[in-house]
CSV table of C-alpha atoms in Angstrom, one decimal:
chain,number,residue,atom,x,y,z
A,1,UNK,CA,98.2,93.8,104.4
A,2,UNK,CA,96.0,96.6,105.6
A,3,UNK,CA,92.3,96.0,105.4
A,4,UNK,CA,91.4,99.5,104.1
A,5,UNK,CA,92.9,102.2,101.9
A,6,UNK,CA,93.8,105.2,104.0
A,7,UNK,CA,94.1,108.9,103.8
A,8,UNK,CA,96.7,110.2,106.3
A,9,UNK,CA,95.9,113.5,108.0
A,10,UNK,CA,98.6,115.4,109.8
A,11,UNK,CA,96.5,117.9,111.8
A,12,UNK,CA,95.4,118.8,115.3
A,13,UNK,CA,92.3,120.6,114.0
A,14,UNK,CA,89.0,118.8,114.8
A,15,UNK,CA,87.2,120.9,112.3
A,16,UNK,CA,89.5,119.8,109.5
A,17,UNK,CA,89.5,116.2,110.7
A,18,UNK,CA,85.7,116.1,110.6
A,19,UNK,CA,85.6,117.7,107.1
A,20,UNK,CA,88.2,115.2,105.8
A,21,UNK,CA,86.3,112.2,107.3
A,22,UNK,CA,83.0,113.4,105.7
A,23,UNK,CA,84.7,113.8,102.3
A,24,UNK,CA,86.6,110.4,102.5
A,25,UNK,CA,83.5,108.5,103.4
A,26,UNK,CA,82.1,109.3,99.9
A,27,UNK,CA,85.1,107.8,98.1
A,28,UNK,CA,85.6,104.8,100.5
A,29,UNK,CA,88.8,105.9,102.2
A,30,UNK,CA,89.5,105.5,105.9
A,31,UNK,CA,91.1,108.5,107.7
A,32,UNK,CA,94.0,108.0,110.0
A,33,UNK,CA,95.0,111.1,112.0
A,34,UNK,CA,98.8,111.1,112.7
A,35,UNK,CA,100.8,113.5,114.9
A,36,UNK,CA,104.0,113.4,112.9
A,37,UNK,CA,104.7,113.6,109.2
A,38,UNK,CA,104.6,110.1,107.7
A,39,UNK,CA,107.5,108.4,106.0
A,40,UNK,CA,106.4,107.7,102.5
A,41,UNK,CA,109.7,106.5,101.1
A,42,UNK,CA,108.7,102.8,101.5
A,43,UNK,CA,105.7,103.3,99.2
A,44,UNK,CA,103.0,102.1,101.6
A,45,UNK,CA,100.3,100.6,99.3
A,46,UNK,CA,97.6,101.2,101.8
A,47,UNK,CA,98.0,105.0,101.7
A,48,UNK,CA,96.0,106.8,99.0
A,49,UNK,CA,96.9,110.4,100.0
A,50,UNK,CA,98.3,112.6,102.7
A,51,UNK,CA,96.9,115.9,103.9
A,52,UNK,CA,99.3,118.0,105.9
A,53,UNK,CA,97.9,120.9,107.9
A,54,UNK,CA,101.0,123.1,107.9
A,55,UNK,CA,100.7,124.9,111.2
A,56,UNK,CA,102.5,125.1,114.5
A,57,UNK,CA,105.5,123.0,115.1
A,58,UNK,CA,105.6,121.4,111.6
A,59,UNK,CA,108.9,122.3,109.9
A,60,UNK,CA,108.4,123.5,106.3
A,61,UNK,CA,111.6,121.6,105.2
A,62,UNK,CA,110.2,118.3,106.7
A,63,UNK,CA,106.9,118.9,104.9
A,64,UNK,CA,108.9,119.3,101.7
A,65,UNK,CA,110.7,116.0,102.4
A,66,UNK,CA,107.4,114.2,102.8
A,67,UNK,CA,106.1,115.7,99.5
A,68,UNK,CA,109.3,114.5,97.7
A,69,UNK,CA,109.0,111.0,99.2
A,70,UNK,CA,105.4,110.9,98.0
A,71,UNK,CA,106.3,111.8,94.4
A,72,UNK,CA,109.0,109.1,94.3
A,73,UNK,CA,106.6,106.2,94.9
A,74,UNK,CA,105.9,104.0,92.0
A,75,UNK,CA,102.3,105.2,92.0
A,76,UNK,CA,102.7,108.7,93.5
A,77,UNK,CA,101.1,109.4,96.8
A,78,UNK,CA,99.7,112.9,96.5
A,79,UNK,CA,100.3,115.3,99.3
A,80,UNK,CA,97.9,118.2,99.8
A,81,UNK,CA,99.1,121.0,102.0
A,82,UNK,CA,96.6,123.1,103.9
A,83,UNK,CA,98.0,126.4,105.3
A,84,UNK,CA,96.5,128.8,107.8
A,85,UNK,CA,97.9,131.9,106.3
A,86,UNK,CA,97.9,132.5,102.6
A,87,UNK,CA,101.7,132.9,102.2
A,88,UNK,CA,102.3,132.7,98.5
A,89,UNK,CA,106.0,132.1,98.7
A,90,UNK,CA,105.6,129.1,101.0
A,91,UNK,CA,102.8,127.7,98.9
A,92,UNK,CA,104.9,128.0,95.8
A,93,UNK,CA,107.8,126.2,97.5
A,94,UNK,CA,105.5,123.3,98.3
A,95,UNK,CA,104.2,123.1,94.8
A,96,UNK,CA,107.7,123.3,93.3
A,97,UNK,CA,108.8,120.2,95.2
A,98,UNK,CA,105.7,118.3,94.0
A,99,UNK,CA,102.8,119.0,96.3
A,100,UNK,CA,99.5,117.9,94.6
A,101,UNK,CA,98.0,121.2,95.7
A,102,UNK,CA,98.4,123.8,98.3
A,103,UNK,CA,95.3,125.5,99.8
A,104,UNK,CA,94.6,127.9,102.6
A,105,UNK,CA,92.2,127.1,105.5
A,106,UNK,CA,89.2,127.2,105.7
A,107,UNK,CA,88.8,125.0,102.6
A,108,UNK,CA,85.3,124.5,101.2
A,109,UNK,CA,83.9,121.0,101.4
A,110,UNK,CA,83.2,120.9,97.6
A,111,UNK,CA,86.8,121.8,96.8
A,112,UNK,CA,88.3,119.3,99.2
A,113,UNK,CA,85.9,116.6,97.9
A,114,UNK,CA,87.0,117.3,94.3
A,115,UNK,CA,90.7,117.2,95.3
A,116,UNK,CA,90.5,114.0,97.3
A,117,UNK,CA,88.5,112.2,94.6
A,118,UNK,CA,90.6,113.3,91.7
A,119,UNK,CA,94.0,112.9,93.5
A,120,UNK,CA,93.3,109.4,94.8
A,121,UNK,CA,91.7,107.8,91.8
A,122,UNK,CA,95.0,106.1,90.6
A,123,UNK,CA,95.8,104.8,94.1
A,124,UNK,CA,92.3,103.6,94.7
A,125,UNK,CA,92.4,101.6,91.4
A,126,UNK,CA,95.8,100.1,92.3
A,127,UNK,CA,94.4,99.1,95.7
A,128,UNK,CA,91.4,97.5,94.1
A,129,UNK,CA,93.6,95.4,91.9
A,130,UNK,CA,95.6,94.3,94.9
A,131,UNK,CA,92.7,93.5,97.2
A,132,UNK,CA,90.3,92.1,94.6
A,133,UNK,CA,92.3,89.7,92.5
A,134,UNK,CA,90.8,88.4,89.3
A,135,UNK,CA,90.0,84.7,89.5
A,136,UNK,CA,91.5,82.3,87.0
A,137,UNK,CA,88.0,81.3,85.8
A,138,UNK,CA,87.4,84.9,84.7
A,139,UNK,CA,89.9,84.6,81.9
A,140,UNK,CA,88.8,83.4,78.6
A,141,UNK,CA,90.7,82.8,75.4
A,142,UNK,CA,89.2,82.9,71.9
A,143,UNK,CA,90.8,80.5,69.4
A,144,UNK,CA,94.2,80.6,71.1
A,145,UNK,CA,94.3,84.4,71.2
A,146,UNK,CA,95.5,86.4,74.2
A,147,UNK,CA,93.2,85.8,77.2
A,148,UNK,CA,90.5,88.4,78.0
A,149,UNK,CA,89.3,89.1,81.5
A,150,UNK,CA,85.6,88.6,81.5
A,151,UNK,CA,84.7,88.9,85.2
A,152,UNK,CA,81.5,90.9,84.5
A,153,UNK,CA,78.4,89.1,83.2
A,154,UNK,CA,78.0,91.6,80.4
A,155,UNK,CA,81.5,91.0,79.1
A,156,UNK,CA,81.1,87.3,79.4
A,157,UNK,CA,77.9,87.6,77.2
A,158,UNK,CA,79.9,89.5,74.6
A,159,UNK,CA,82.6,86.8,74.7
A,160,UNK,CA,79.9,84.2,74.0
A,161,UNK,CA,78.7,86.2,71.0
A,162,UNK,CA,82.2,86.4,69.7
A,163,UNK,CA,82.7,82.7,70.0
A,164,UNK,CA,79.6,82.1,67.8
A,165,UNK,CA,81.0,84.2,64.9
A,166,UNK,CA,84.7,83.5,65.5
A,167,UNK,CA,84.8,80.5,63.1
A,168,UNK,CA,83.8,82.8,60.3
A,169,UNK,CA,86.4,84.8,58.4
A,170,UNK,CA,85.3,88.2,59.7
A,171,UNK,CA,86.6,91.0,61.8
A,172,UNK,CA,85.0,91.8,65.2
A,173,UNK,CA,85.1,95.2,66.8
A,174,UNK,CA,84.5,95.5,70.5
A,175,UNK,CA,84.0,98.9,72.0
A,176,UNK,CA,83.1,100.1,75.4
């Protein structure tokens, strides 16, 4: 298993690489720069997102294939396409096959930060569940009911309060 959740960047631009690294640091993602389009059909759990800088020798059809592979994963791997020229037809093609978004370069830091944060939240939560398993002593059951995970101290305190009133014939509403 990989030790960190990654964002794959397919780009030769140092400027874009530096921007992506800065943005990813704030959400706890590692950046791995790759030269070729990644294969996402095996649903790599350590990949939170892919950013493709659609320039130079990258074939638009291969970019579309990467996008489609990302959408077919059990928890979709979002693919953000960054283009150099604002070619609406090509951008629409990428969006039609499932690109999370398609933007033209230069992209503002705030916009990229928003996109990375919002598009990776589901994968980051899945990764957290994989890498930080709940311990068996975190599960509590109240009077034979379904177990509740009480790994936080606050929730454990709530469970203790429920145990005190559980013998009474009353309803308890937990919110949060």
